[in-house]
PDB file of C-alpha atoms and ligand atoms in Angstrom:
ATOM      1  CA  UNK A   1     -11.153 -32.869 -44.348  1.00 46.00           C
ATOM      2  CA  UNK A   2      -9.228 -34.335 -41.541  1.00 50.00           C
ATOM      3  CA  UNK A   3      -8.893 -31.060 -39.685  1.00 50.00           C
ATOM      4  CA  UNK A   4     -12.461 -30.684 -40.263  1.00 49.00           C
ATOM      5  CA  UNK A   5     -13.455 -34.621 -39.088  1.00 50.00           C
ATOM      6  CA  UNK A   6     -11.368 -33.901 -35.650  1.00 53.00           C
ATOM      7  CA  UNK A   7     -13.349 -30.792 -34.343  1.00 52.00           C
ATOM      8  CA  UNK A   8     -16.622 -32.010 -35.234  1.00 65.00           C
ATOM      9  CA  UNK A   9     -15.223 -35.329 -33.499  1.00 66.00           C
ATOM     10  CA  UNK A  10     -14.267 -33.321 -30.264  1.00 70.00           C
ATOM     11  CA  UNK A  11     -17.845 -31.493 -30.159  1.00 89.00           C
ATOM     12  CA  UNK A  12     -19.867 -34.570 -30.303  1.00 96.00           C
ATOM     13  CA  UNK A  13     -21.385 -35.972 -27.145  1.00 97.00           C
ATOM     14  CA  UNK A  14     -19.095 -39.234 -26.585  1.00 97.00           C
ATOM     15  CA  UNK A  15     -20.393 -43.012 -26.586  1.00 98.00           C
ATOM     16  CA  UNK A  16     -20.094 -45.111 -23.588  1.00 98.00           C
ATOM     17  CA  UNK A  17     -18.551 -42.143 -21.108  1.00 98.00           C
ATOM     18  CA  UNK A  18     -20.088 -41.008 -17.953  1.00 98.00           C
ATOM     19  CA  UNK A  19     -21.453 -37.559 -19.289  1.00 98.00           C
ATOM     20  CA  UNK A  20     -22.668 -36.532 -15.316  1.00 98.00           C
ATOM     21  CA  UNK A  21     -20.854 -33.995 -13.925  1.00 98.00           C
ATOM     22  CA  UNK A  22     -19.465 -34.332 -10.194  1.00 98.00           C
ATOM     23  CA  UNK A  23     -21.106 -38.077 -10.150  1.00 98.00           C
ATOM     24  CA  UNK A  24     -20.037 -38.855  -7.090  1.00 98.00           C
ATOM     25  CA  UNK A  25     -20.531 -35.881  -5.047  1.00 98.00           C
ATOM     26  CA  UNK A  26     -16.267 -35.298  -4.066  1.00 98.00           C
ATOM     27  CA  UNK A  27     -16.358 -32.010  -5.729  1.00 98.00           C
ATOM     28  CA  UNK A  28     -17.110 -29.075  -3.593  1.00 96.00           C
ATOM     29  CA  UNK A  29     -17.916 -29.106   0.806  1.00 97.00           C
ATOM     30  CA  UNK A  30     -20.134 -31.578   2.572  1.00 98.00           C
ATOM     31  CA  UNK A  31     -22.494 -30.065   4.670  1.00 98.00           C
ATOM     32  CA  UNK A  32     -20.888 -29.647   8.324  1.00 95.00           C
ATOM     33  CA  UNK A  33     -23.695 -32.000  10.447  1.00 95.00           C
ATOM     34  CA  UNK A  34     -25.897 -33.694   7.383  1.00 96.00           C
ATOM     35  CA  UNK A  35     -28.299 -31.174   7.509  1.00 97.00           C
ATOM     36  CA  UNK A  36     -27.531 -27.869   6.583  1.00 97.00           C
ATOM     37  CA  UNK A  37     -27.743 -27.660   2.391  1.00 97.00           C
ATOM     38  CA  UNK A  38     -24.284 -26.490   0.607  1.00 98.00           C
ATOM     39  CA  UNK A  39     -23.819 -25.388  -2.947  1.00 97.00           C
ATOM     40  CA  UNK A  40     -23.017 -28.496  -5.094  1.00 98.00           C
ATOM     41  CA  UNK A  41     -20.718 -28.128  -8.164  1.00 98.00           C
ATOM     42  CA  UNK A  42     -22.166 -28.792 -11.445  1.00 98.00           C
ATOM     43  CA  UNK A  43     -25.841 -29.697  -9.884  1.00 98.00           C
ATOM     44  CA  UNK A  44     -28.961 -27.558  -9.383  1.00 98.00           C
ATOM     45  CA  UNK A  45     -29.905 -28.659  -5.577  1.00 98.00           C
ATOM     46  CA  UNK A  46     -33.515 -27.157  -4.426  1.00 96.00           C
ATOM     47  CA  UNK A  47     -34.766 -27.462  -1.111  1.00 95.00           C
ATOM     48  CA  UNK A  48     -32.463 -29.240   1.390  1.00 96.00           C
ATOM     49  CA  UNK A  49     -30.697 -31.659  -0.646  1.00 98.00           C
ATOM     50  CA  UNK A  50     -27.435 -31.041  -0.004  1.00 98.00           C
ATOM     51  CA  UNK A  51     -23.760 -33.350   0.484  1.00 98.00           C
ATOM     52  CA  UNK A  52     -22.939 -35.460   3.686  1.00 98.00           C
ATOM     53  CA  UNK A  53     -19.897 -36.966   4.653  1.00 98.00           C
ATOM     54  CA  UNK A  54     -19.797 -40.689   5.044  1.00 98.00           C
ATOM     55  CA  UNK A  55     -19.928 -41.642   8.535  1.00 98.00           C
ATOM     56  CA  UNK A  56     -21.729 -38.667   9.889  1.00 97.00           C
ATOM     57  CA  UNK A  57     -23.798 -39.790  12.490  1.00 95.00           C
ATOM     58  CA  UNK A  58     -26.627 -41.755  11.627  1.00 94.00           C
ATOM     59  CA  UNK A  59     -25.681 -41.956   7.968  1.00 97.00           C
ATOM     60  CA  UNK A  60     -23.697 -44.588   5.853  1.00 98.00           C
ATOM     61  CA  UNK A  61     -20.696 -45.046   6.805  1.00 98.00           C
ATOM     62  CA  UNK A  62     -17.159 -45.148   6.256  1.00 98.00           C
ATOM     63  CA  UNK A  63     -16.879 -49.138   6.155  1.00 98.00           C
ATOM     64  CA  UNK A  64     -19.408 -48.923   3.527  1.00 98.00           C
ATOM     65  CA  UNK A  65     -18.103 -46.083   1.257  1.00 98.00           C
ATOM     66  CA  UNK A  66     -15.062 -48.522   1.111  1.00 98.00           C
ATOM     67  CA  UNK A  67     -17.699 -51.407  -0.192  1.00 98.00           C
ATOM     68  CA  UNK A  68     -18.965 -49.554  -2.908  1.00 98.00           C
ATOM     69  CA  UNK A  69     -15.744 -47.471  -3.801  1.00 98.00           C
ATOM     70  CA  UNK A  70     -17.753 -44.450  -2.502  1.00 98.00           C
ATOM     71  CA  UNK A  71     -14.885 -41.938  -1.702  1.00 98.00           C
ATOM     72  CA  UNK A  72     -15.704 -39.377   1.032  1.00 98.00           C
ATOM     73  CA  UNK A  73     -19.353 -37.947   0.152  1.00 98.00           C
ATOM     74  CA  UNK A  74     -22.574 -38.876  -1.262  1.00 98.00           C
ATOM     75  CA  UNK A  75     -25.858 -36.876  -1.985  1.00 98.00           C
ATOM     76  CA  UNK A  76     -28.648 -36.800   0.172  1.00 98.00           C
ATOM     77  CA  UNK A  77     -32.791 -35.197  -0.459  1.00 98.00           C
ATOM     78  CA  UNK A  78     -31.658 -34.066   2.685  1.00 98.00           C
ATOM     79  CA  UNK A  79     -34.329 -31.663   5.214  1.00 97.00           C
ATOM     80  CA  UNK A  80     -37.928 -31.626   3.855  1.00 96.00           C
ATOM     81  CA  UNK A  81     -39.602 -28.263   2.823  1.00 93.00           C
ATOM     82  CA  UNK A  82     -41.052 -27.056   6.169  1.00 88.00           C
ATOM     83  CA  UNK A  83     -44.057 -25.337   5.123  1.00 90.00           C
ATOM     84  CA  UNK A  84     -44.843 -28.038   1.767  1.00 92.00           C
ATOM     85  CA  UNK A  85     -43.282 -31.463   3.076  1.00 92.00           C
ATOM     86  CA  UNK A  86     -41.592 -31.871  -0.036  1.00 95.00           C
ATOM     87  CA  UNK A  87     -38.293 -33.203  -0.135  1.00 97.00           C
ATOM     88  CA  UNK A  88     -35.022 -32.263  -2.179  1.00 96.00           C
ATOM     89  CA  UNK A  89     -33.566 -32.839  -5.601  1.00 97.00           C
ATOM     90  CA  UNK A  90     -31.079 -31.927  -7.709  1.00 98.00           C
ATOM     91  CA  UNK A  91     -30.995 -31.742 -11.525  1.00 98.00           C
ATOM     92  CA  UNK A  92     -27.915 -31.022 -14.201  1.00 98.00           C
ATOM     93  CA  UNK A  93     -28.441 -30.164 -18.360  1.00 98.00           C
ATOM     94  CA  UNK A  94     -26.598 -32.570 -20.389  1.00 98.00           C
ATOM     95  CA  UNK A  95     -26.841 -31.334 -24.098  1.00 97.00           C
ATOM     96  CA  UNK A  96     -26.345 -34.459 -26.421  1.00 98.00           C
ATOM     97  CA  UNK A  97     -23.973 -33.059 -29.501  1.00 97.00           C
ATOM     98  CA  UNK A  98     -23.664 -33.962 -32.864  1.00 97.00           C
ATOM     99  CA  UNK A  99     -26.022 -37.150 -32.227  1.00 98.00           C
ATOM    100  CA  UNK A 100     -29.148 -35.992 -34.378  1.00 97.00           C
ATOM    101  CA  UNK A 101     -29.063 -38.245 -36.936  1.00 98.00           C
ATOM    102  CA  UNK A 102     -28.355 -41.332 -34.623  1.00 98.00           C
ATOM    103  CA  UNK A 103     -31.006 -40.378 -32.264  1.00 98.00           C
ATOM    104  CA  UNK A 104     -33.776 -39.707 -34.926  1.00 98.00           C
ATOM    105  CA  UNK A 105     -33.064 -43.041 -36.499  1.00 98.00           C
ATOM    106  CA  UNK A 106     -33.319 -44.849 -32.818  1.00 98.00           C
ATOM    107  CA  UNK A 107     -29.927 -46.269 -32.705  1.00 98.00           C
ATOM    108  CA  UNK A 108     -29.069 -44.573 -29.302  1.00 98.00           C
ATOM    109  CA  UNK A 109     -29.431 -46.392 -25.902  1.00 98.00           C
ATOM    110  CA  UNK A 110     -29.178 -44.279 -23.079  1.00 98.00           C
ATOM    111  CA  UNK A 111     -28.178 -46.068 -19.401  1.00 98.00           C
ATOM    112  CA  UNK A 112     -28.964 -44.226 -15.903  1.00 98.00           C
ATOM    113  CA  UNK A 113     -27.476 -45.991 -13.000  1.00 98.00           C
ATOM    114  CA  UNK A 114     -26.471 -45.429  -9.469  1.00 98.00           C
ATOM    115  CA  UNK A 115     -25.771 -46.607  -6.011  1.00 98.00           C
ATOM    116  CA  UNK A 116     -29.300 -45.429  -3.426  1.00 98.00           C
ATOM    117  CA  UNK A 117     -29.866 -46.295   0.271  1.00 98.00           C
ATOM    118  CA  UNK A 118     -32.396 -44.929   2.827  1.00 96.00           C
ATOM    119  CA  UNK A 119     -31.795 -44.607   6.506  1.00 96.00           C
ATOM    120  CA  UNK A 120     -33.721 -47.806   8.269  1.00 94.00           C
ATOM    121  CA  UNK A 121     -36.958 -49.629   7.418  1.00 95.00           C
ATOM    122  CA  UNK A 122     -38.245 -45.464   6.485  1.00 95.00           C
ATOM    123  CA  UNK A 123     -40.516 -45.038   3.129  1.00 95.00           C
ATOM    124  CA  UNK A 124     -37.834 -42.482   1.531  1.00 95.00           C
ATOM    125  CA  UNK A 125     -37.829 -43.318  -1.776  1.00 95.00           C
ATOM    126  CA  UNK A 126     -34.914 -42.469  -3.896  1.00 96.00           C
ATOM    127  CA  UNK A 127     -35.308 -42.323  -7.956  1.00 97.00           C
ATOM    128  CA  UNK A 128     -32.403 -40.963 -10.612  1.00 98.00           C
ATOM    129  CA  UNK A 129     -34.198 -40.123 -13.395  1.00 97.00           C
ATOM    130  CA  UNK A 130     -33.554 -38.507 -16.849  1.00 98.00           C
ATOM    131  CA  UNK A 131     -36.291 -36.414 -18.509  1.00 98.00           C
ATOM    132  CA  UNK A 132     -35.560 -36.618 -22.445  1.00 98.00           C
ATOM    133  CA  UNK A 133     -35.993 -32.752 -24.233  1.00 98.00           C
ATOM    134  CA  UNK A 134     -36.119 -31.276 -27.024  1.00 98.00           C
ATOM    135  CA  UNK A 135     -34.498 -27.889 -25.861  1.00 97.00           C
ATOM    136  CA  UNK A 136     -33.024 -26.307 -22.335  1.00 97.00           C
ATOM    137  CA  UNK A 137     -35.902 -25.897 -21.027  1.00 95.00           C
ATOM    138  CA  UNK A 138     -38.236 -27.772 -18.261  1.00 89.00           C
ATOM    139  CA  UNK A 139     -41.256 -27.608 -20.790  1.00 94.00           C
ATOM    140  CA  UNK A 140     -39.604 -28.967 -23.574  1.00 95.00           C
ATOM    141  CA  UNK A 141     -39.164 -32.735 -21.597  1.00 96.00           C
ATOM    142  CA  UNK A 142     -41.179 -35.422 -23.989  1.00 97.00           C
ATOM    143  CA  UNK A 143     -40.238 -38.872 -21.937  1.00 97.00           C
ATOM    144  CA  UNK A 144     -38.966 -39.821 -19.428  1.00 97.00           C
ATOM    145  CA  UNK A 145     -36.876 -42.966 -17.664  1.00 98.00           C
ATOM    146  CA  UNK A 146     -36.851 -43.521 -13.929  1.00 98.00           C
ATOM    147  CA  UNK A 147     -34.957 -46.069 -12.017  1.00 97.00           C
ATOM    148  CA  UNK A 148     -37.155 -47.930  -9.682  1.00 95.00           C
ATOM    149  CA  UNK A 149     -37.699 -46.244  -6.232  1.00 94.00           C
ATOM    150  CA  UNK A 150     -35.410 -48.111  -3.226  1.00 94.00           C
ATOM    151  CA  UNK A 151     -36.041 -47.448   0.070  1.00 94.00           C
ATOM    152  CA  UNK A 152     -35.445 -49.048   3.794  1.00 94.00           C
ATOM    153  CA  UNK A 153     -31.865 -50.242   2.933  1.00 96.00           C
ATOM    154  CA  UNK A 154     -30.986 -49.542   6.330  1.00 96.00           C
ATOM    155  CA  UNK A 155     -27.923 -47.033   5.234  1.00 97.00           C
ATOM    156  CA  UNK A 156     -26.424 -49.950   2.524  1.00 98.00           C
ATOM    157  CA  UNK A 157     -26.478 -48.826  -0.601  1.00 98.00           C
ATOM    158  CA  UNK A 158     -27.919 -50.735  -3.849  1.00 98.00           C
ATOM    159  CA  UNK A 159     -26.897 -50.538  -7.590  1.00 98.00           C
ATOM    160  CA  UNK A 160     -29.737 -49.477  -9.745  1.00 98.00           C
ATOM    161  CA  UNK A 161     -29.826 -49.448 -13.600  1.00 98.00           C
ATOM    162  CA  UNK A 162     -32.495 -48.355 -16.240  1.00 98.00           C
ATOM    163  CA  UNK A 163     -32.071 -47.734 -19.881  1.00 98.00           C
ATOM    164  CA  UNK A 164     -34.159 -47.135 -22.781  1.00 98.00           C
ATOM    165  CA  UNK A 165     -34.199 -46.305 -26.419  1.00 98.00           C
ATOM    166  CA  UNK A 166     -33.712 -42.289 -26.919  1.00 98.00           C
ATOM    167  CA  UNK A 167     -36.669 -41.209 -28.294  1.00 98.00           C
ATOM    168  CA  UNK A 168     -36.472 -39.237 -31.829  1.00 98.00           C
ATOM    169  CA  UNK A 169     -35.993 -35.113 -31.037  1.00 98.00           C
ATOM    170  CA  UNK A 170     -33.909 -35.521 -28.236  1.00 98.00           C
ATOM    171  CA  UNK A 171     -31.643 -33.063 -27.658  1.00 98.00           C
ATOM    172  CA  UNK A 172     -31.182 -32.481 -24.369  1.00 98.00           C
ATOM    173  CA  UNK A 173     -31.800 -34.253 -20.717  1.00 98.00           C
ATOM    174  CA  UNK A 174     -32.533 -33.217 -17.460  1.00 98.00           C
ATOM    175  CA  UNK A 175     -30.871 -35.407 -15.297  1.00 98.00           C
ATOM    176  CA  UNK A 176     -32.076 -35.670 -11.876  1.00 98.00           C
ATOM    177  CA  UNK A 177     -31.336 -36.740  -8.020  1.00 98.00           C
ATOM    178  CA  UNK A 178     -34.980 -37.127  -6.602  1.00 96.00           C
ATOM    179  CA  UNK A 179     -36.796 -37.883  -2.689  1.00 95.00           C
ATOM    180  CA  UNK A 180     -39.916 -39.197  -3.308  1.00 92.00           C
ATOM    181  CA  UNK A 181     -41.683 -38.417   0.342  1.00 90.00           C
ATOM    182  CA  UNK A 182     -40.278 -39.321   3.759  1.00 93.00           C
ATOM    183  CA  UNK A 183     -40.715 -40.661   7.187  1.00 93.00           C
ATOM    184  CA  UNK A 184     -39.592 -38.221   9.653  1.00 92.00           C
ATOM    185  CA  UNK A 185     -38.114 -34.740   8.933  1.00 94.00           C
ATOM    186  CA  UNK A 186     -35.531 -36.014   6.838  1.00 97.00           C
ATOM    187  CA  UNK A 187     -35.950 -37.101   3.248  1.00 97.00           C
ATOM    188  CA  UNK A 188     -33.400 -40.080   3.414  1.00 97.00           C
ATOM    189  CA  UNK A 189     -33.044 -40.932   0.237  1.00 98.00           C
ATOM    190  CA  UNK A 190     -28.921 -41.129  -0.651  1.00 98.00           C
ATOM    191  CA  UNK A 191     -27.158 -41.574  -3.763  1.00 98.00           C
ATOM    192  CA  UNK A 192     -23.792 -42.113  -4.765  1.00 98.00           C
ATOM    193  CA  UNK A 193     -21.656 -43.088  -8.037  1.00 98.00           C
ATOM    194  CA  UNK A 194     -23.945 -41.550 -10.577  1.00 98.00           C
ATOM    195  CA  UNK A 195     -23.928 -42.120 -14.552  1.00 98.00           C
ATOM    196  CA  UNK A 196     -25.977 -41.894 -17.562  1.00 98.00           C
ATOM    197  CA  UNK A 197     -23.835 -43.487 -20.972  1.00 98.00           C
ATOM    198  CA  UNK A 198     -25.414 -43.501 -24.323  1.00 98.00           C
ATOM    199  CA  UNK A 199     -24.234 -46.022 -26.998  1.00 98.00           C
ATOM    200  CA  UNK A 200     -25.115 -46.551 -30.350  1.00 98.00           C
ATOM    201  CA  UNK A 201     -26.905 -50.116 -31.075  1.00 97.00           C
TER     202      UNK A 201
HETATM  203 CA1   CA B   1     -18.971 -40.244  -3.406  1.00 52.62          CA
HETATM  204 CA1   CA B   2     -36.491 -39.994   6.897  1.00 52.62          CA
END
């Protein structure tokens, strides 16, 4: 019985821990000028989001990494799609274990937060959002939570927080990094110190 309580214990999906992988964007390379996309650990980037290095020019910078404990990197939508104009994002799986009965009895909160910051006064929205699922798959999403959109922070970041009730059948979410449309070439929408917690209420 006890043998059996601790590996069911280690295979369950803990409460109140950060269950986003590379949160902060420190594992892996930045991309060399801000521009050019990189492969990021742990995420799914598509079109030209990609990592930049705080105080690349024209980005934030390193005075205000230091303000919001931001290390050496942070994400950004990065280049927009040439031929469609859309910008970047960048999504991870996070399979919820040995939660079922919690969830289905709607006793699990679920928090997304983040720091976001757009270059200037531009209209480049930036959203984290996590799409609730009943399998690994992007048709199996059933709800959804989105922080509200930030923009024109003129490169200082801002704290955003959302949470919700999980809905009953979720298994899995699809946790993602979004530009919502840009000003310019450049889909400025940055994030930094990423999390989604769940917690039982
Ligand atoms: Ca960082
Ligand atoms: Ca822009």
């Amino acid at each position: 019985m006890i043998a059996g309580g601790t590996a069911s214990a280690a295979t369950r999906t803990p409460w109140n821990r950060n269950l986003v992988k590379n949160p902060g964007a420190e594992a892996g390379y930045a991309s060399p000028d801000g521009y050019a996309t990189v492969s990021i650990p742990k995420w799914s980037p598509y079109y030209g989001f990609t990592v930049v290095r705080y105080g690349e020019l024209d980005f934030p910078t390193v005075a205000e990494s230091q303000r919001i404990g931001g290390g050496s990197q942070f994400f950004a939508a990065g280049v927009a799609d040439p031929d469609t104009g859309d910008c970047g994002f960048s999504q991870q799986w996070i399979q919820i274990k040995g939660r079922n009965a919690a969830i289905d009895a709607g006793r699990v909160r679920i928090t997304v937060s983040g720091y976001v910051a757009s270059y200037g006064v531009q209209v480049d929205p930036a959203i984290i959002s996590a799409v609730m699922a009943t399998a690994k798959d992007p048709m199996a999403g059933f709800a959804a939570l989105e922080t509200d959109p930030v923009w024109g922070t003129n490169s200082i970041f801002r704290k955003v927080q959302k949470s919700m009730i999980l809905p009953a059948g979720t298994r899995w979410i699809k946790f993602g990094l979004t530009g919502y449309g840009h000003e310019g070439g450049y889909c400025d929408a940055y994030f930094d110190k990423i999390s989604l917690k769940l917690r039982l209420v």
